[in-house]
Amino acid sequence: MALLRNHIAAITGAGSGIGRAIASGYAREGARVVLLDINATAAAEAAREIRDAGGKAESFALDVTRRDDCHAVARQIADIAGPVSILVNNAGITRRNGISGATEAVIKDWEDIIAINLTGVFNVTHAFMDSLRATRGRIVNIGSVQSFMHLRTPTSPAYTASKHGVLGLTRALAAELGKDGVRVNAIGPGFIETPLNEKVRASDPGLVKIFVDHTPLGRAGKPEDIVGPAIFLASDLSAFVTGSIVMADGGYRTI
Ligand code: NAD
């Protein structure tokens, strides 16, 4: 059963990790997928992989912090492919410094992380608003366990604030857009093995152990673990679900 047939799905940060897996999963479910990433080469490679597997995919370079570019790419996609009915706001970065480091670094972390992880979600959503309204579309935002809590393992206050912000924005947009039939939900991944945390996994296995020991399912997640919830929230299976966050964290937040 192709759950996303006749949909056009745009996914930010789709050149790597979770976004790349979601793009492949959506294509397998029949959607035409549009992969957006600041890393144009990675997005193009991922799109080629999807086409080689028989899916419909194209890619565009996009830095989600550049508001005008978000609007330009949204217009371009509408012209080439048609109106986007599914938007996944997935692009994100993390850093692991507290507020007590060198001032310049602390300020740079704050500005970069909020610009990409939170303002980026606003920029891209705003750019696709007409298409999403016209199609009674669905928005899936990628939050985190840090949409609810800060972690004692090194992480930045900006990351926690950005992911709390993503959940707040999800709820606000769900409330406003419900009357237009647009559903807005989030996914809260736990620790997922992706290039985002490749360095820390290699250099600090103890940190990974702290996460896994705290996870009832007893393992780290894989990008594929986020695909099922992302298909659910984009498809008619979740027709009466909006303003929610689906935790895909192996149970991390339950203990
Ligand atoms: P990743 O580093 O593998 O992929 C992130 C992608 O975003 C990359 O392709 C990167 O080029 C792209 N990107 C970065 N800045 C961008 C920008 N300004 N504009 C457009 N694209 C940009 O990371 P991932 O682990 O797949 O993370 C995806 C999302 O999941 C992020 O929002 C992250 O915060 C969230 N998340 C990840 C984990 C985890 O453990 N990996 C846990 C919770 C939440």
mmCIF file of C-alpha atoms and ligand atoms in Angstrom:
data_model
loop_
_atom_site.group_PDB
_atom_site.id
_atom_site.type_symbol
_atom_site.label_atom_id
_atom_site.label_comp_id
_atom_site.label_asym_id
_atom_site.label_seq_id
_atom_site.Cartn_x
_atom_site.Cartn_y
_atom_site.Cartn_z
ATOM 1 C CA MET A 1 0.000 0.000 0.000
ATOM 2 C CA ALA A 2 1.549 3.314 -1.062
ATOM 3 C CA LEU A 3 0.579 5.628 1.784
ATOM 4 C CA LEU A 4 1.912 8.825 0.194
ATOM 5 C CA ARG A 5 0.876 8.427 -3.445
ATOM 6 C CA ASN A 6 0.038 11.769 -5.149
ATOM 7 C CA HIS A 7 1.986 13.738 -2.530
ATOM 8 C CA ILE A 8 4.943 16.021 -3.128
ATOM 9 C CA ALA A 9 7.213 16.070 -0.063
ATOM 10 C CA ALA A 10 9.984 18.584 0.644
ATOM 11 C CA ILE A 11 12.556 17.530 3.244
ATOM 12 C CA THR A 12 15.234 19.875 4.583
ATOM 13 C CA GLY A 13 18.638 18.509 5.568
ATOM 14 C CA ALA A 14 17.876 15.527 3.331
ATOM 15 C CA GLY A 15 21.469 14.896 2.279
ATOM 16 C CA SER A 16 22.349 12.998 5.457
ATOM 17 C CA GLY A 17 21.158 10.992 8.448
ATOM 18 C CA ILE A 18 17.502 11.219 9.474
ATOM 19 C CA GLY A 19 16.401 13.488 6.612
ATOM 20 C CA ARG A 20 17.943 11.213 4.002
ATOM 21 C CA ALA A 21 16.213 8.162 5.502
ATOM 22 C CA ILE A 22 12.848 9.974 5.590
ATOM 23 C CA ALA A 23 13.223 11.033 1.939
ATOM 24 C CA SER A 24 13.863 7.404 0.903
ATOM 25 C CA GLY A 25 10.969 6.159 3.034
ATOM 26 C CA TYR A 26 8.556 8.725 1.566
ATOM 27 C CA ALA A 27 9.658 7.799 -1.968
ATOM 28 C CA ARG A 28 9.044 4.107 -1.204
ATOM 29 C CA GLU A 29 5.512 5.117 -0.168
ATOM 30 C CA GLY A 30 4.935 6.740 -3.558
ATOM 31 C CA ALA A 31 5.638 10.427 -2.847
ATOM 32 C CA ARG A 32 7.612 12.599 -5.241
ATOM 33 C CA VAL A 33 10.376 13.845 -2.948
ATOM 34 C CA VAL A 34 12.316 17.094 -3.077
ATOM 35 C CA LEU A 35 15.565 16.962 -1.127
ATOM 36 C CA LEU A 36 16.836 20.297 0.222
ATOM 37 C CA ASP A 37 20.235 20.703 1.846
ATOM 38 C CA ILE A 38 22.969 23.278 2.277
ATOM 39 C CA ASN A 39 25.225 20.464 1.025
ATOM 40 C CA ALA A 40 24.065 20.343 -2.592
ATOM 41 C CA THR A 41 26.303 17.389 -3.471
ATOM 42 C CA ALA A 42 24.966 15.212 -0.653
ATOM 43 C CA ALA A 43 21.358 16.056 -1.534
ATOM 44 C CA ALA A 44 21.978 15.296 -5.226
ATOM 45 C CA GLU A 45 23.593 11.948 -4.346
ATOM 46 C CA ALA A 46 20.684 11.006 -2.088
ATOM 47 C CA ALA A 47 18.182 11.959 -4.814
ATOM 48 C CA ARG A 48 20.077 9.873 -7.363
ATOM 49 C CA GLU A 49 20.013 6.893 -4.987
ATOM 50 C CA ILE A 50 16.218 7.236 -4.692
ATOM 51 C CA ARG A 51 15.764 7.481 -8.472
ATOM 52 C CA ASP A 52 18.026 4.431 -8.955
ATOM 53 C CA ALA A 53 15.701 2.523 -6.630
ATOM 54 C CA GLY A 54 12.721 3.508 -8.807
ATOM 55 C CA GLY A 55 11.514 6.574 -6.848
ATOM 56 C CA LYS A 56 10.760 10.117 -7.955
ATOM 57 C CA ALA A 57 13.281 12.576 -6.507
ATOM 58 C CA GLU A 58 15.021 15.838 -7.206
ATOM 59 C CA SER A 59 17.299 18.029 -5.131
ATOM 60 C CA PHE A 60 17.987 21.716 -4.592
ATOM 61 C CA ALA A 61 20.684 23.511 -2.635
ATOM 62 C CA LEU A 62 19.116 25.426 0.253
ATOM 63 C CA ASP A 63 20.478 27.088 3.362
ATOM 64 C CA VAL A 64 17.407 27.334 5.626
ATOM 65 C CA THR A 65 18.790 30.471 7.303
ATOM 66 C CA ARG A 66 18.505 32.423 4.023
ATOM 67 C CA ARG A 67 14.898 33.568 4.020
ATOM 68 C CA ASP A 68 14.801 34.878 0.447
ATOM 69 C CA ASP A 69 16.340 31.651 -0.857
ATOM 70 C CA CYS A 70 13.641 29.641 0.959
ATOM 71 C CA HIS A 71 10.927 31.604 -0.874
ATOM 72 C CA ALA A 72 12.782 31.345 -4.207
ATOM 73 C CA VAL A 73 13.201 27.568 -3.926
ATOM 74 C CA ALA A 74 9.549 27.141 -2.902
ATOM 75 C CA ARG A 75 8.457 29.037 -6.050
ATOM 76 C CA GLN A 76 10.846 26.992 -8.196
ATOM 77 C CA ILE A 77 9.498 23.695 -6.805
ATOM 78 C CA ALA A 78 5.887 24.823 -7.319
ATOM 79 C CA ASP A 79 6.710 25.605 -10.986
ATOM 80 C CA ILE A 80 8.620 22.393 -11.668
ATOM 81 C CA ALA A 81 6.836 19.786 -9.567
ATOM 82 C CA GLY A 82 3.610 21.363 -8.278
ATOM 83 C CA PRO A 83 2.435 22.278 -4.779
ATOM 84 C CA VAL A 84 4.249 20.682 -1.860
ATOM 85 C CA SER A 85 1.759 18.854 0.385
ATOM 86 C CA ILE A 86 4.257 17.485 2.943
ATOM 87 C CA LEU A 87 7.048 19.509 4.538
ATOM 88 C CA VAL A 88 9.622 17.946 6.848
ATOM 89 C CA ASN A 89 11.658 20.511 8.774
ATOM 90 C CA ASN A 90 14.653 18.368 9.633
ATOM 91 C CA ALA A 91 17.810 20.435 8.959
ATOM 92 C CA GLY A 92 19.695 20.943 12.191
ATOM 93 C CA ILE A 93 23.072 21.191 13.861
ATOM 94 C CA THR A 94 24.331 20.678 17.386
ATOM 95 C CA ARG A 95 27.262 21.847 19.494
ATOM 96 C CA ARG A 96 28.366 20.658 22.891
ATOM 97 C CA ASN A 97 29.488 23.796 24.759
ATOM 98 C CA GLY A 98 27.833 25.391 27.792
ATOM 99 C CA ILE A 99 27.397 29.120 28.389
ATOM 100 C CA SER A 100 30.657 29.302 30.376
ATOM 101 C CA GLY A 101 33.080 29.002 27.451
ATOM 102 C CA ALA A 102 34.854 31.797 25.611
ATOM 103 C CA THR A 103 32.346 34.567 24.907
ATOM 104 C CA GLU A 104 32.787 34.627 21.146
ATOM 105 C CA ALA A 105 32.249 30.859 20.859
ATOM 106 C CA VAL A 106 29.202 30.947 23.141
ATOM 107 C CA ILE A 107 27.612 33.719 21.084
ATOM 108 C CA LYS A 108 28.422 31.976 17.801
ATOM 109 C CA ASP A 109 26.864 28.706 19.039
ATOM 110 C CA TRP A 110 23.710 30.578 20.079
ATOM 111 C CA GLU A 111 23.361 32.449 16.798
ATOM 112 C CA ASP A 112 24.109 29.496 14.495
ATOM 113 C CA ILE A 113 21.926 26.981 16.314
ATOM 114 C CA ILE A 114 18.896 29.243 16.732
ATOM 115 C CA ALA A 115 19.224 30.439 13.107
ATOM 116 C CA ILE A 116 19.254 26.908 11.671
ATOM 117 C CA ASN A 117 17.232 24.790 14.129
ATOM 118 C CA LEU A 118 14.469 27.282 14.974
ATOM 119 C CA THR A 119 14.384 30.283 12.612
ATOM 120 C CA GLY A 120 15.106 27.863 9.759
ATOM 121 C CA VAL A 121 11.888 25.987 10.564
ATOM 122 C CA PHE A 122 9.983 29.282 10.465
ATOM 123 C CA ASN A 123 11.646 30.391 7.196
ATOM 124 C CA VAL A 124 10.925 27.195 5.283
ATOM 125 C CA THR A 125 7.401 26.764 6.664
ATOM 126 C CA HIS A 126 6.523 30.352 5.776
ATOM 127 C CA ALA A 127 7.903 29.873 2.263
ATOM 128 C CA PHE A 128 5.738 26.786 1.590
ATOM 129 C CA MET A 129 2.599 28.149 3.290
ATOM 130 C CA ASP A 130 0.559 28.746 0.101
ATOM 131 C CA SER A 131 1.242 25.225 -1.203
ATOM 132 C CA LEU A 132 0.509 23.623 2.149
ATOM 133 C CA ARG A 133 -2.788 25.515 2.486
ATOM 134 C CA ALA A 134 -3.796 24.697 -1.097
ATOM 135 C CA THR A 135 -3.188 20.960 -0.535
ATOM 136 C CA ARG A 136 -4.466 20.737 3.070
ATOM 137 C CA GLY A 137 -0.909 19.609 3.734
ATOM 138 C CA ARG A 138 1.105 18.204 6.604
ATOM 139 C CA ILE A 139 4.155 19.559 8.398
ATOM 140 C CA VAL A 140 6.509 17.268 10.322
ATOM 141 C CA ASN A 141 9.071 19.055 12.484
ATOM 142 C CA ILE A 142 12.054 17.236 13.955
ATOM 143 C CA GLY A 143 12.277 18.014 17.670
ATOM 144 C CA SER A 144 14.234 15.982 20.206
ATOM 145 C CA VAL A 145 14.083 14.663 23.754
ATOM 146 C CA GLN A 146 15.526 18.144 24.268
ATOM 147 C CA SER A 147 12.134 19.594 23.310
ATOM 148 C CA PHE A 148 11.310 18.776 26.973
ATOM 149 C CA MET A 149 14.570 18.671 28.932
ATOM 150 C CA HIS A 150 18.219 19.573 29.018
ATOM 151 C CA LEU A 151 20.762 16.744 29.048
ATOM 152 C CA ARG A 152 23.595 16.512 31.537
ATOM 153 C CA THR A 153 25.823 15.008 28.867
ATOM 154 C CA PRO A 154 27.520 17.943 27.140
ATOM 155 C CA THR A 155 25.104 19.867 24.981
ATOM 156 C CA SER A 156 24.498 23.536 24.422
ATOM 157 C CA PRO A 157 21.741 25.672 25.957
ATOM 158 C CA ALA A 158 21.065 26.929 22.439
ATOM 159 C CA TYR A 159 20.281 23.396 21.215
ATOM 160 C CA THR A 160 17.869 22.756 24.086
ATOM 161 C CA ALA A 161 16.236 26.163 23.561
ATOM 162 C CA SER A 162 15.958 25.582 19.809
ATOM 163 C CA LYS A 163 14.252 22.208 20.232
ATOM 164 C CA HIS A 164 11.862 23.545 22.917
ATOM 165 C CA GLY A 165 11.126 26.280 20.356
ATOM 166 C CA VAL A 166 10.410 23.744 17.617
ATOM 167 C CA LEU A 167 7.762 22.117 19.825
ATOM 168 C CA GLY A 168 6.233 25.510 20.681
ATOM 169 C CA LEU A 169 6.117 26.463 17.008
ATOM 170 C CA THR A 170 4.549 23.086 16.176
ATOM 171 C CA ARG A 171 1.740 23.711 18.659
ATOM 172 C CA ALA A 172 1.193 27.332 17.577
ATOM 173 C CA LEU A 173 1.005 26.406 13.882
ATOM 174 C CA ALA A 174 -1.265 23.428 14.565
ATOM 175 C CA ALA A 175 -3.671 25.753 16.381
ATOM 176 C CA GLU A 176 -3.644 28.378 13.635
ATOM 177 C CA LEU A 177 -3.701 26.115 10.570
ATOM 178 C CA GLY A 178 -6.200 23.483 11.713
ATOM 179 C CA LYS A 179 -9.069 25.430 10.150
ATOM 180 C CA ASP A 180 -7.282 25.174 6.788
ATOM 181 C CA GLY A 181 -6.897 21.406 7.167
ATOM 182 C CA VAL A 182 -3.120 21.673 7.594
ATOM 183 C CA ARG A 183 -1.774 19.321 10.276
ATOM 184 C CA VAL A 184 1.426 20.145 12.144
ATOM 185 C CA ASN A 185 3.245 17.596 14.298
ATOM 186 C CA ALA A 186 6.725 16.817 15.540
ATOM 187 C CA ILE A 187 8.928 13.791 16.119
ATOM 188 C CA GLY A 188 11.201 13.594 19.151
ATOM 189 C CA PRO A 189 14.157 11.349 18.340
ATOM 190 C CA GLY A 190 16.387 10.004 21.077
ATOM 191 C CA PHE A 191 20.033 9.236 20.386
ATOM 192 C CA ILE A 192 20.221 8.305 16.694
ATOM 193 C CA GLU A 193 23.487 7.220 15.089
ATOM 194 C CA THR A 194 24.068 9.742 12.276
ATOM 195 C CA PRO A 195 26.958 11.893 11.010
ATOM 196 C CA LEU A 196 25.719 14.555 13.485
ATOM 197 C CA ASN A 197 27.231 12.572 16.368
ATOM 198 C CA GLU A 198 29.853 10.536 14.484
ATOM 199 C CA LYS A 199 32.794 12.342 16.132
ATOM 200 C CA VAL A 200 31.486 12.030 19.664
ATOM 201 C CA ARG A 201 30.657 8.342 19.143
ATOM 202 C CA ALA A 202 34.236 7.719 18.000
ATOM 203 C CA SER A 203 35.922 9.825 20.682
ATOM 204 C CA ASP A 204 33.640 9.226 23.684
ATOM 205 C CA PRO A 205 31.996 5.789 23.785
ATOM 206 C CA GLY A 206 31.240 6.447 27.482
ATOM 207 C CA LEU A 207 28.794 9.148 26.445
ATOM 208 C CA VAL A 208 26.924 6.768 24.174
ATOM 209 C CA LYS A 209 26.781 4.263 27.059
ATOM 210 C CA ILE A 210 25.125 6.879 29.284
ATOM 211 C CA PHE A 211 22.381 7.306 26.670
ATOM 212 C CA VAL A 212 21.917 3.606 26.014
ATOM 213 C CA ASP A 213 21.862 2.717 29.755
ATOM 214 C CA HIS A 214 19.038 5.260 30.140
ATOM 215 C CA THR A 215 17.087 3.845 27.183
ATOM 216 C CA PRO A 216 14.568 1.082 28.002
ATOM 217 C CA LEU A 217 14.996 -0.496 24.552
ATOM 218 C CA GLY A 218 18.716 -0.740 25.348
ATOM 219 C CA ARG A 219 20.212 0.504 22.099
ATOM 220 C CA ALA A 220 20.947 3.642 20.120
ATOM 221 C CA GLY A 221 18.545 4.460 17.296
ATOM 222 C CA LYS A 222 19.170 4.319 13.551
ATOM 223 C CA PRO A 223 17.829 6.863 11.016
ATOM 224 C CA GLU A 224 15.382 4.165 9.830
ATOM 225 C CA ASP A 225 13.775 4.226 13.321
ATOM 226 C CA ILE A 226 12.429 7.716 12.544
ATOM 227 C CA VAL A 227 10.975 6.789 9.154
ATOM 228 C CA GLY A 228 7.844 4.962 10.382
ATOM 229 C CA PRO A 229 6.695 7.851 12.615
ATOM 230 C CA ALA A 230 7.465 10.300 9.773
ATOM 231 C CA ILE A 231 5.313 8.298 7.325
ATOM 232 C CA PHE A 232 2.527 8.051 9.912
ATOM 233 C CA LEU A 233 2.461 11.813 10.511
ATOM 234 C CA ALA A 234 2.554 12.622 6.784
ATOM 235 C CA SER A 235 -0.133 10.128 5.766
ATOM 236 C CA ASP A 236 -3.895 9.859 6.283
ATOM 237 C CA LEU A 237 -3.203 7.287 9.037
ATOM 238 C CA SER A 238 -2.826 10.330 11.319
ATOM 239 C CA ALA A 239 -5.834 12.273 9.922
ATOM 240 C CA PHE A 240 -6.991 13.413 13.412
ATOM 241 C CA VAL A 241 -3.511 14.051 14.857
ATOM 242 C CA THR A 242 -2.207 17.604 15.067
ATOM 243 C CA GLY A 243 -0.110 19.577 17.550
ATOM 244 C CA SER A 244 1.432 16.305 18.791
ATOM 245 C CA ILE A 245 4.944 15.057 19.215
ATOM 246 C CA VAL A 246 5.695 11.383 18.611
ATOM 247 C CA MET A 247 8.672 10.341 20.701
ATOM 248 C CA ALA A 248 10.963 7.915 18.867
ATOM 249 C CA ASP A 249 13.540 7.666 21.631
ATOM 250 C CA GLY A 250 13.565 4.020 22.698
ATOM 251 C CA GLY A 251 11.728 5.157 25.837
ATOM 252 C CA TYR A 252 14.462 7.604 26.957
ATOM 253 C CA ARG A 253 12.004 10.119 28.374
ATOM 254 C CA THR A 254 10.032 7.557 30.413
ATOM 255 C CA ILE A 255 12.753 7.101 33.038
HETATM 256 P P1 NAD B 1 23.036 15.071 10.092
HETATM 257 O O1 NAD B 1 24.171 15.965 10.443
HETATM 258 O O2 NAD B 1 23.289 13.679 9.655
HETATM 259 O O3 NAD B 1 22.131 15.773 8.968
HETATM 260 C C1 NAD B 1 21.761 17.119 9.045
HETATM 261 C C2 NAD B 1 21.659 17.671 7.626
HETATM 262 O O4 NAD B 1 21.256 19.053 7.735
HETATM 263 C C3 NAD B 1 23.000 17.647 6.878
HETATM 264 O O5 NAD B 1 22.830 17.079 5.589
HETATM 265 C C4 NAD B 1 23.382 19.115 6.780
HETATM 266 O O6 NAD B 1 24.098 19.444 5.596
HETATM 267 C C5 NAD B 1 22.005 19.782 6.798
HETATM 268 N N1 NAD B 1 22.086 21.193 7.211
HETATM 269 C C6 NAD B 1 22.850 21.732 8.198
HETATM 270 N N2 NAD B 1 22.698 23.066 8.215
HETATM 271 C C7 NAD B 1 21.816 23.374 7.214
HETATM 272 C C8 NAD B 1 21.262 24.584 6.735
HETATM 273 N N3 NAD B 1 21.617 25.775 7.251
HETATM 274 N N4 NAD B 1 20.377 24.530 5.717
HETATM 275 C C9 NAD B 1 20.050 23.349 5.151
HETATM 276 N N5 NAD B 1 20.557 22.171 5.552
HETATM 277 C C10 NAD B 1 21.422 22.175 6.581
HETATM 278 O O7 NAD B 1 22.077 15.123 11.376
HETATM 279 P P2 NAD B 1 20.842 14.207 11.848
HETATM 280 O O8 NAD B 1 21.266 13.503 13.076
HETATM 281 O O9 NAD B 1 20.256 13.463 10.717
HETATM 282 O O10 NAD B 1 19.857 15.361 12.326
HETATM 283 C C11 NAD B 1 18.648 15.695 11.667
HETATM 284 C C12 NAD B 1 17.721 16.369 12.651
HETATM 285 O O11 NAD B 1 17.420 15.482 13.719
HETATM 286 C C13 NAD B 1 18.298 17.625 13.303
HETATM 287 O O12 NAD B 1 17.278 18.603 13.424
HETATM 288 C C14 NAD B 1 18.717 17.141 14.684
HETATM 289 O O13 NAD B 1 18.729 18.177 15.629
HETATM 290 C C15 NAD B 1 17.626 16.135 14.950
HETATM 291 N N6 NAD B 1 17.946 15.164 15.996
HETATM 292 C C16 NAD B 1 18.999 14.309 15.840
HETATM 293 C C17 NAD B 1 19.295 13.397 16.857
HETATM 294 C C18 NAD B 1 20.441 12.435 16.751
HETATM 295 O O14 NAD B 1 20.763 11.792 17.763
HETATM 296 N N7 NAD B 1 21.064 12.274 15.606
HETATM 297 C C19 NAD B 1 18.502 13.380 18.018
HETATM 298 C C20 NAD B 1 17.445 14.268 18.135
HETATM 299 C C21 NAD B 1 17.172 15.158 17.115
#
